[in-house]
Amino acid sequence: MDSSLPNLVAEFEEFKESAKIDIPLGERRKVIQPSSLKSRQLEELMTFLIDWINATLKQDHIVVQSLVEDLYDGLVLHHLLVHLGGVKLDVEEIALSSSAQKKKLAAVLGQVNQLLQVTEDDNLNWNMDLIHSKDLIATLHLMVAITKHFRPNIALPENVCLETLILEVDKTGIKTSKHLEYITGKRNEEQNQGSEADTINELFKLGPDKVKVVQQFSNGVIMILLIGQLEGYFIHLSEYYLRPSDEKEKLHNVSFMLELLKDRGLLNYPINPQDVVNVDPKATVRILHCLFTKYKDK
């Protein structure tokens, strides 16, 4: 048994007591550790983003004091779209009911994702439900992405990394694991990622006979088992198909595998799960490269 498990369970109980977290059976939740909530880097980033939003919306007489409390209903995000992207949607100015807020927020986020040229296949760190539920991690990821897109030269606070717990409840009890959530990286982060991509592209220039990708990776099973082995936890068989019989089951496995990688900060590239199912060698090698990069010295 992992010696750290009792500590993780104790931390989970502390979270439940202090934050009144109620996790339904079968759901996964990511929460920030108290020490990270009090970190200077997080405070600097939140202050920076709030000041930037307020400066952008000054003429609208909108004053944001809290990212999660003031952005969850879509009003502020809509005004940012108007000023930054010249986009005004046909939505309620002020949505009072929860259903109206979610409808407005979904429309606003749909337009934001279109402007950012991202889709659900890119394993987004935000969605309507997370933003509306005032999830700080998702809200930070969203605002950092918006800021970088519309003000690419802006000097965001660097190296903001949060210690989190990934919590999940199933029929066997509580599953917990620690995770580092990178909100902003160093200035050369994109350059480093570009360098990694160039390395993989150079590898494929050697010729298809030089890159051996076994077809068994296309159903996701080996990848899932490998992630569990490397990360040191058991992935319950109810989560995936051990012997997938058709493309739908393979796609489920690969999508689940990519979610595992994203949740644990292991995925450096946006991967389309259908490419893996279709035995696209470059997509598969990119995933293996992400795992190799983390575990090569362990």
mmCIF file of C-alpha atoms in Angstrom:
data_model
loop_
_atom_site.group_PDB
_atom_site.id
_atom_site.type_symbol
_atom_site.label_atom_id
_atom_site.label_comp_id
_atom_site.label_asym_id
_atom_site.label_seq_id
_atom_site.Cartn_x
_atom_site.Cartn_y
_atom_site.Cartn_z
ATOM 1 C CA MET A 1 0.000 0.000 0.000
ATOM 2 C CA ASP A 2 1.169 3.526 -0.778
ATOM 3 C CA SER A 3 2.503 4.969 2.506
ATOM 4 C CA SER A 4 1.170 8.411 1.581
ATOM 5 C CA LEU A 5 -2.438 7.175 1.311
ATOM 6 C CA PRO A 6 -3.422 7.787 4.975
ATOM 7 C CA ASN A 7 -2.151 11.349 4.717
ATOM 8 C CA LEU A 8 -4.107 11.928 1.491
ATOM 9 C CA VAL A 9 -7.296 10.561 3.042
ATOM 10 C CA ALA A 10 -6.779 12.796 6.079
ATOM 11 C CA GLU A 11 -6.307 15.799 3.787
ATOM 12 C CA PHE A 12 -9.468 14.850 1.934
ATOM 13 C CA GLU A 13 -11.450 14.756 5.179
ATOM 14 C CA GLU A 14 -9.977 18.136 6.127
ATOM 15 C CA PHE A 15 -11.145 19.555 2.809
ATOM 16 C CA LYS A 16 -14.627 18.116 3.229
ATOM 17 C CA GLU A 17 -14.918 19.637 6.684
ATOM 18 C CA SER A 18 -13.473 23.069 5.893
ATOM 19 C CA ALA A 19 -14.861 23.574 2.376
ATOM 20 C CA LYS A 20 -18.030 21.481 2.764
ATOM 21 C CA ILE A 21 -17.219 19.540 -0.401
ATOM 22 C CA ASP A 22 -19.899 17.095 -1.458
ATOM 23 C CA ILE A 23 -18.685 14.759 -4.208
ATOM 24 C CA PRO A 24 -21.331 12.542 -5.837
ATOM 25 C CA LEU A 25 -20.533 8.888 -6.401
ATOM 26 C CA GLY A 26 -18.481 8.393 -9.562
ATOM 27 C CA GLU A 27 -17.426 12.040 -9.971
ATOM 28 C CA ARG A 28 -13.891 13.404 -9.881
ATOM 29 C CA ARG A 29 -13.126 16.731 -8.250
ATOM 30 C CA LYS A 30 -9.915 18.743 -8.142
ATOM 31 C CA VAL A 31 -9.364 21.041 -5.151
ATOM 32 C CA ILE A 32 -6.539 23.394 -4.241
ATOM 33 C CA GLN A 33 -4.492 22.622 -1.158
ATOM 34 C CA PRO A 34 -4.793 25.297 1.581
ATOM 35 C CA SER A 35 -1.073 26.077 1.390
ATOM 36 C CA SER A 36 -1.397 26.951 -2.310
ATOM 37 C CA LEU A 37 -4.462 29.096 -1.693
ATOM 38 C CA LYS A 38 -2.287 31.271 0.527
ATOM 39 C CA SER A 39 0.681 31.396 -1.842
ATOM 40 C CA ARG A 40 2.160 34.700 -2.922
ATOM 41 C CA GLN A 41 2.299 33.600 -6.588
ATOM 42 C CA LEU A 42 -1.433 32.861 -6.678
ATOM 43 C CA GLU A 43 -2.262 36.143 -4.972
ATOM 44 C CA GLU A 44 -0.128 38.050 -7.478
ATOM 45 C CA LEU A 45 -1.790 36.361 -10.464
ATOM 46 C CA MET A 46 -5.307 36.934 -9.165
ATOM 47 C CA THR A 47 -4.557 40.582 -8.412
ATOM 48 C CA PHE A 48 -3.009 41.001 -11.861
ATOM 49 C CA LEU A 49 -6.013 39.495 -13.644
ATOM 50 C CA ILE A 50 -8.530 41.496 -11.609
ATOM 51 C CA ASP A 51 -6.655 44.742 -12.272
ATOM 52 C CA TRP A 52 -6.455 43.929 -15.992
ATOM 53 C CA ILE A 53 -10.173 43.174 -16.224
ATOM 54 C CA ASN A 54 -11.067 46.364 -14.366
ATOM 55 C CA ALA A 55 -8.796 48.458 -16.599
ATOM 56 C CA THR A 56 -10.329 46.876 -19.706
ATOM 57 C CA LEU A 57 -13.915 47.448 -18.546
ATOM 58 C CA LYS A 58 -13.380 50.815 -16.878
ATOM 59 C CA GLN A 59 -15.645 52.664 -19.316
ATOM 60 C CA ASP A 60 -18.450 50.186 -18.574
ATOM 61 C CA HIS A 61 -18.202 51.074 -14.870
ATOM 62 C CA ILE A 62 -17.701 47.401 -14.025
ATOM 63 C CA VAL A 63 -15.569 46.646 -10.984
ATOM 64 C CA VAL A 64 -14.449 43.074 -10.385
ATOM 65 C CA GLN A 65 -13.378 42.155 -6.869
ATOM 66 C CA SER A 66 -13.308 38.364 -7.089
ATOM 67 C CA LEU A 67 -12.598 36.192 -10.128
ATOM 68 C CA VAL A 68 -14.927 33.359 -9.173
ATOM 69 C CA GLU A 69 -17.705 35.466 -7.649
ATOM 70 C CA ASP A 70 -17.848 38.010 -10.480
ATOM 71 C CA LEU A 71 -17.221 35.869 -13.574
ATOM 72 C CA TYR A 72 -19.426 32.831 -13.003
ATOM 73 C CA ASP A 73 -22.638 34.234 -14.552
ATOM 74 C CA GLY A 74 -21.113 35.327 -17.882
ATOM 75 C CA LEU A 75 -21.772 39.061 -17.583
ATOM 76 C CA VAL A 76 -18.142 40.161 -17.168
ATOM 77 C CA LEU A 77 -16.919 37.639 -19.744
ATOM 78 C CA HIS A 78 -19.459 38.977 -22.252
ATOM 79 C CA HIS A 79 -18.264 42.543 -21.714
ATOM 80 C CA LEU A 80 -14.666 41.385 -22.216
ATOM 81 C CA LEU A 81 -15.702 39.827 -25.531
ATOM 82 C CA VAL A 82 -17.239 43.110 -26.630
ATOM 83 C CA HIS A 83 -14.117 45.139 -25.810
ATOM 84 C CA LEU A 84 -11.406 42.664 -26.791
ATOM 85 C CA GLY A 85 -12.970 40.744 -29.658
ATOM 86 C CA GLY A 86 -15.599 43.155 -30.949
ATOM 87 C CA VAL A 87 -18.230 40.463 -30.367
ATOM 88 C CA LYS A 88 -21.654 41.129 -28.860
ATOM 89 C CA LEU A 89 -23.928 38.148 -28.397
ATOM 90 C CA ASP A 90 -27.713 38.156 -28.304
ATOM 91 C CA VAL A 91 -27.940 37.181 -24.630
ATOM 92 C CA GLU A 92 -29.530 38.650 -21.529
ATOM 93 C CA GLU A 93 -27.543 41.529 -20.059
ATOM 94 C CA ILE A 94 -28.256 40.354 -16.517
ATOM 95 C CA ALA A 95 -29.269 36.728 -16.016
ATOM 96 C CA LEU A 96 -30.814 36.147 -12.612
ATOM 97 C CA SER A 97 -31.860 32.501 -12.541
ATOM 98 C CA SER A 98 -29.325 29.676 -12.538
ATOM 99 C CA SER A 99 -30.671 28.258 -15.817
ATOM 100 C CA ALA A 100 -30.498 31.667 -17.515
ATOM 101 C CA GLN A 101 -26.946 32.176 -16.250
ATOM 102 C CA LYS A 102 -25.842 28.786 -17.570
ATOM 103 C CA LYS A 103 -27.452 29.444 -20.944
ATOM 104 C CA LYS A 104 -25.690 32.803 -21.223
ATOM 105 C CA LEU A 105 -22.382 31.425 -19.977
ATOM 106 C CA ALA A 106 -22.513 28.536 -22.467
ATOM 107 C CA ALA A 107 -23.018 31.002 -25.333
ATOM 108 C CA VAL A 108 -20.201 33.253 -24.122
ATOM 109 C CA LEU A 109 -17.746 30.386 -23.616
ATOM 110 C CA GLY A 110 -18.652 28.971 -27.014
ATOM 111 C CA GLN A 111 -17.649 32.282 -28.589
ATOM 112 C CA VAL A 112 -14.510 32.509 -26.451
ATOM 113 C CA ASN A 113 -13.436 29.017 -27.515
ATOM 114 C CA GLN A 114 -14.058 29.938 -31.144
ATOM 115 C CA LEU A 115 -11.896 33.055 -30.844
ATOM 116 C CA LEU A 116 -9.173 31.077 -29.088
ATOM 117 C CA GLN A 117 -9.492 28.412 -31.813
ATOM 118 C CA VAL A 118 -9.880 25.611 -29.297
ATOM 119 C CA THR A 119 -12.379 22.763 -29.037
ATOM 120 C CA GLU A 120 -13.287 20.073 -26.524
ATOM 121 C CA ASP A 121 -10.826 17.821 -28.338
ATOM 122 C CA ASP A 122 -8.052 20.079 -27.003
ATOM 123 C CA ASN A 123 -8.765 18.832 -23.444
ATOM 124 C CA LEU A 124 -9.809 22.250 -22.185
ATOM 125 C CA ASN A 125 -9.237 23.135 -18.555
ATOM 126 C CA TRP A 126 -12.582 24.915 -18.337
ATOM 127 C CA ASN A 127 -16.229 24.413 -19.242
ATOM 128 C CA MET A 128 -19.587 25.967 -18.456
ATOM 129 C CA ASP A 129 -20.285 23.818 -15.392
ATOM 130 C CA LEU A 130 -16.883 24.482 -13.815
ATOM 131 C CA ILE A 131 -17.014 28.251 -14.358
ATOM 132 C CA HIS A 132 -20.630 28.504 -13.138
ATOM 133 C CA SER A 133 -19.794 26.450 -10.032
ATOM 134 C CA LYS A 134 -17.077 29.047 -9.231
ATOM 135 C CA ASP A 135 -14.178 26.650 -9.744
ATOM 136 C CA LEU A 136 -11.047 28.742 -9.202
ATOM 137 C CA ILE A 137 -8.715 26.460 -11.190
ATOM 138 C CA ALA A 138 -10.934 26.519 -14.288
ATOM 139 C CA THR A 139 -11.501 30.281 -13.976
ATOM 140 C CA LEU A 140 -7.759 30.940 -13.753
ATOM 141 C CA HIS A 141 -7.027 28.775 -16.796
ATOM 142 C CA LEU A 142 -9.760 30.552 -18.773
ATOM 143 C CA MET A 143 -8.627 34.065 -17.869
ATOM 144 C CA VAL A 144 -4.951 33.300 -18.508
ATOM 145 C CA ALA A 145 -5.871 31.923 -21.952
ATOM 146 C CA ILE A 146 -8.006 35.000 -22.759
ATOM 147 C CA THR A 147 -5.275 37.363 -21.569
ATOM 148 C CA LYS A 148 -2.554 35.620 -23.586
ATOM 149 C CA HIS A 149 -4.726 35.571 -26.711
ATOM 150 C CA PHE A 150 -5.730 39.232 -26.731
ATOM 151 C CA ARG A 151 -2.601 40.658 -25.081
ATOM 152 C CA PRO A 152 0.195 38.249 -26.108
ATOM 153 C CA ASN A 153 2.945 40.582 -24.910
ATOM 154 C CA ILE A 154 1.475 41.172 -21.465
ATOM 155 C CA ALA A 155 3.771 40.245 -18.574
ATOM 156 C CA LEU A 156 1.728 37.694 -16.636
ATOM 157 C CA PRO A 157 3.178 36.541 -13.295
ATOM 158 C CA GLU A 158 5.354 33.527 -14.004
ATOM 159 C CA ASN A 159 5.606 30.062 -12.473
ATOM 160 C CA VAL A 160 2.169 29.949 -10.856
ATOM 161 C CA CYS A 161 1.750 26.327 -9.861
ATOM 162 C CA LEU A 162 -0.906 25.034 -7.458
ATOM 163 C CA GLU A 163 -0.751 21.936 -5.309
ATOM 164 C CA THR A 164 -4.069 20.135 -5.667
ATOM 165 C CA LEU A 165 -5.813 16.972 -4.595
ATOM 166 C CA ILE A 166 -7.790 14.954 -7.120
ATOM 167 C CA LEU A 167 -10.695 13.425 -5.247
ATOM 168 C CA GLU A 168 -12.988 10.673 -6.473
ATOM 169 C CA VAL A 169 -15.614 8.593 -4.728
ATOM 170 C CA ASP A 170 -16.604 5.148 -5.990
ATOM 171 C CA LYS A 171 -18.256 2.078 -4.488
ATOM 172 C CA THR A 172 -14.972 1.021 -2.889
ATOM 173 C CA GLY A 173 -14.429 4.341 -1.107
ATOM 174 C CA ILE A 174 -12.344 7.472 -1.643
ATOM 175 C CA LYS A 175 -9.614 7.718 -4.263
ATOM 176 C CA THR A 176 -7.123 10.538 -3.763
ATOM 177 C CA SER A 177 -4.008 11.636 -5.586
ATOM 178 C CA LYS A 178 -1.798 14.685 -5.502
ATOM 179 C CA HIS A 179 -1.338 16.795 -8.600
ATOM 180 C CA LEU A 180 0.599 19.925 -9.569
ATOM 181 C CA GLU A 181 -1.578 22.297 -11.582
ATOM 182 C CA TYR A 182 0.470 24.636 -13.779
ATOM 183 C CA ILE A 183 -1.447 27.877 -14.406
ATOM 184 C CA THR A 184 1.399 29.916 -15.891
ATOM 185 C CA GLY A 185 4.896 28.796 -16.791
ATOM 186 C CA LYS A 186 8.181 30.445 -17.598
ATOM 187 C CA ARG A 187 8.470 32.770 -20.563
ATOM 188 C CA ASN A 188 10.307 30.090 -22.519
ATOM 189 C CA GLU A 189 7.604 27.458 -21.883
ATOM 190 C CA GLU A 190 6.134 27.725 -25.382
ATOM 191 C CA GLN A 191 9.595 27.678 -26.897
ATOM 192 C CA ASN A 192 10.372 24.462 -24.987
ATOM 193 C CA GLN A 193 7.149 22.858 -26.164
ATOM 194 C CA GLY A 194 7.935 23.926 -29.702
ATOM 195 C CA SER A 195 11.353 22.354 -29.405
ATOM 196 C CA GLU A 196 9.804 19.071 -28.275
ATOM 197 C CA ALA A 197 7.392 19.153 -31.202
ATOM 198 C CA ASP A 198 10.282 19.816 -33.579
ATOM 199 C CA THR A 199 12.119 16.802 -32.161
ATOM 200 C CA ILE A 200 9.159 14.529 -32.869
ATOM 201 C CA ASN A 201 8.721 15.959 -36.359
ATOM 202 C CA GLU A 202 12.414 15.352 -37.067
ATOM 203 C CA LEU A 203 11.971 11.775 -35.867
ATOM 204 C CA PHE A 204 9.276 11.153 -38.451
ATOM 205 C CA LYS A 205 11.422 12.605 -41.215
ATOM 206 C CA LEU A 206 13.643 9.547 -40.815
ATOM 207 C CA GLY A 207 10.941 7.515 -42.501
ATOM 208 C CA PRO A 208 8.008 5.378 -41.338
ATOM 209 C CA ASP A 209 10.203 2.300 -41.095
ATOM 210 C CA LYS A 210 12.275 4.056 -38.404
ATOM 211 C CA VAL A 211 9.313 4.648 -36.089
ATOM 212 C CA LYS A 212 7.622 1.502 -34.805
ATOM 213 C CA VAL A 213 4.208 2.107 -33.277
ATOM 214 C CA VAL A 214 2.351 -1.048 -32.367
ATOM 215 C CA GLN A 215 -1.307 -1.196 -33.279
ATOM 216 C CA GLN A 216 -2.289 -2.320 -29.781
ATOM 217 C CA PHE A 217 -1.917 1.285 -28.555
ATOM 218 C CA SER A 218 -4.976 2.269 -30.597
ATOM 219 C CA ASN A 219 -7.486 0.790 -28.131
ATOM 220 C CA GLY A 220 -6.097 2.715 -25.145
ATOM 221 C CA VAL A 221 -5.730 -0.313 -22.854
ATOM 222 C CA ILE A 222 -1.926 -0.465 -22.751
ATOM 223 C CA MET A 223 -1.717 3.291 -22.222
ATOM 224 C CA ILE A 224 -4.188 3.179 -19.314
ATOM 225 C CA LEU A 225 -2.331 0.322 -17.636
ATOM 226 C CA LEU A 226 0.985 2.113 -18.199
ATOM 227 C CA ILE A 227 -0.299 5.354 -16.630
ATOM 228 C CA GLY A 228 -1.567 3.479 -13.581
ATOM 229 C CA GLN A 229 1.753 1.677 -13.212
ATOM 230 C CA LEU A 230 3.856 4.823 -13.568
ATOM 231 C CA GLU A 231 1.623 6.972 -11.351
ATOM 232 C CA GLY A 232 1.316 4.245 -8.731
ATOM 233 C CA TYR A 233 -2.413 3.680 -8.467
ATOM 234 C CA PHE A 234 -5.009 1.158 -9.614
ATOM 235 C CA ILE A 235 -7.480 2.220 -12.291
ATOM 236 C CA HIS A 236 -10.753 0.425 -11.669
ATOM 237 C CA LEU A 237 -11.880 -1.848 -14.485
ATOM 238 C CA SER A 238 -15.305 -0.183 -14.481
ATOM 239 C CA GLU A 239 -13.678 2.983 -15.860
ATOM 240 C CA TYR A 240 -12.658 1.466 -19.207
ATOM 241 C CA TYR A 241 -13.023 -1.546 -21.494
ATOM 242 C CA LEU A 242 -10.262 -4.076 -20.887
ATOM 243 C CA ARG A 243 -11.168 -5.857 -24.142
ATOM 244 C CA PRO A 244 -12.818 -3.226 -26.369
ATOM 245 C CA SER A 245 -14.876 -4.843 -29.110
ATOM 246 C CA ASP A 246 -15.642 -1.915 -31.387
ATOM 247 C CA GLU A 247 -14.489 1.608 -32.287
ATOM 248 C CA LYS A 248 -16.878 3.240 -29.807
ATOM 249 C CA GLU A 249 -15.325 1.355 -26.902
ATOM 250 C CA LYS A 250 -11.807 2.109 -28.161
ATOM 251 C CA LEU A 251 -12.677 5.808 -28.411
ATOM 252 C CA HIS A 252 -14.016 5.718 -24.849
ATOM 253 C CA ASN A 253 -10.740 4.193 -23.632
ATOM 254 C CA VAL A 254 -8.518 6.668 -25.458
ATOM 255 C CA SER A 255 -10.613 9.664 -24.345
ATOM 256 C CA PHE A 256 -10.459 8.402 -20.747
ATOM 257 C CA MET A 257 -6.700 7.908 -21.053
ATOM 258 C CA LEU A 258 -6.220 11.475 -22.313
ATOM 259 C CA GLU A 259 -8.297 12.778 -19.390
ATOM 260 C CA LEU A 260 -6.003 10.909 -16.980
ATOM 261 C CA LEU A 261 -2.967 12.509 -18.602
ATOM 262 C CA LYS A 262 -4.506 15.980 -18.534
ATOM 263 C CA ASP A 263 -5.682 15.715 -14.918
ATOM 264 C CA ARG A 264 -2.181 14.812 -13.813
ATOM 265 C CA GLY A 265 -0.384 17.439 -15.865
ATOM 266 C CA LEU A 266 1.256 14.897 -18.166
ATOM 267 C CA LEU A 267 -0.165 15.989 -21.524
ATOM 268 C CA ASN A 268 1.967 18.583 -23.300
ATOM 269 C CA TYR A 269 0.130 18.537 -26.631
ATOM 270 C CA PRO A 270 -3.526 18.674 -27.701
ATOM 271 C CA ILE A 271 -4.371 15.170 -28.948
ATOM 272 C CA ASN A 272 -7.470 14.132 -30.877
ATOM 273 C CA PRO A 273 -8.522 10.722 -29.457
ATOM 274 C CA GLN A 274 -9.824 9.673 -32.870
ATOM 275 C CA ASP A 275 -6.277 9.974 -34.264
ATOM 276 C CA VAL A 276 -5.025 7.410 -31.746
ATOM 277 C CA VAL A 277 -7.896 5.038 -32.543
ATOM 278 C CA ASN A 278 -7.070 5.457 -36.241
ATOM 279 C CA VAL A 279 -3.481 4.326 -35.484
ATOM 280 C CA ASP A 280 -1.953 7.722 -36.256
ATOM 281 C CA PRO A 281 1.705 7.137 -35.318
ATOM 282 C CA LYS A 282 2.522 10.788 -34.597
ATOM 283 C CA ALA A 283 -0.363 11.162 -32.121
ATOM 284 C CA THR A 284 0.655 7.990 -30.312
ATOM 285 C CA VAL A 285 4.343 8.921 -30.155
ATOM 286 C CA ARG A 286 3.438 12.354 -28.736
ATOM 287 C CA ILE A 287 1.652 10.648 -25.828
ATOM 288 C CA LEU A 288 4.551 8.270 -25.217
ATOM 289 C CA HIS A 289 6.946 11.222 -25.379
ATOM 290 C CA CYS A 290 4.988 13.022 -22.629
ATOM 291 C CA LEU A 291 5.287 9.969 -20.370
ATOM 292 C CA PHE A 292 8.931 9.424 -21.241
ATOM 293 C CA THR A 293 9.789 13.072 -20.506
ATOM 294 C CA LYS A 294 8.445 12.794 -16.952
ATOM 295 C CA TYR A 295 9.663 9.331 -16.041
ATOM 296 C CA LYS A 296 12.949 8.980 -17.938
ATOM 297 C CA ASP A 297 15.031 9.704 -14.807
ATOM 298 C CA LYS A 298 12.924 7.608 -12.402
#
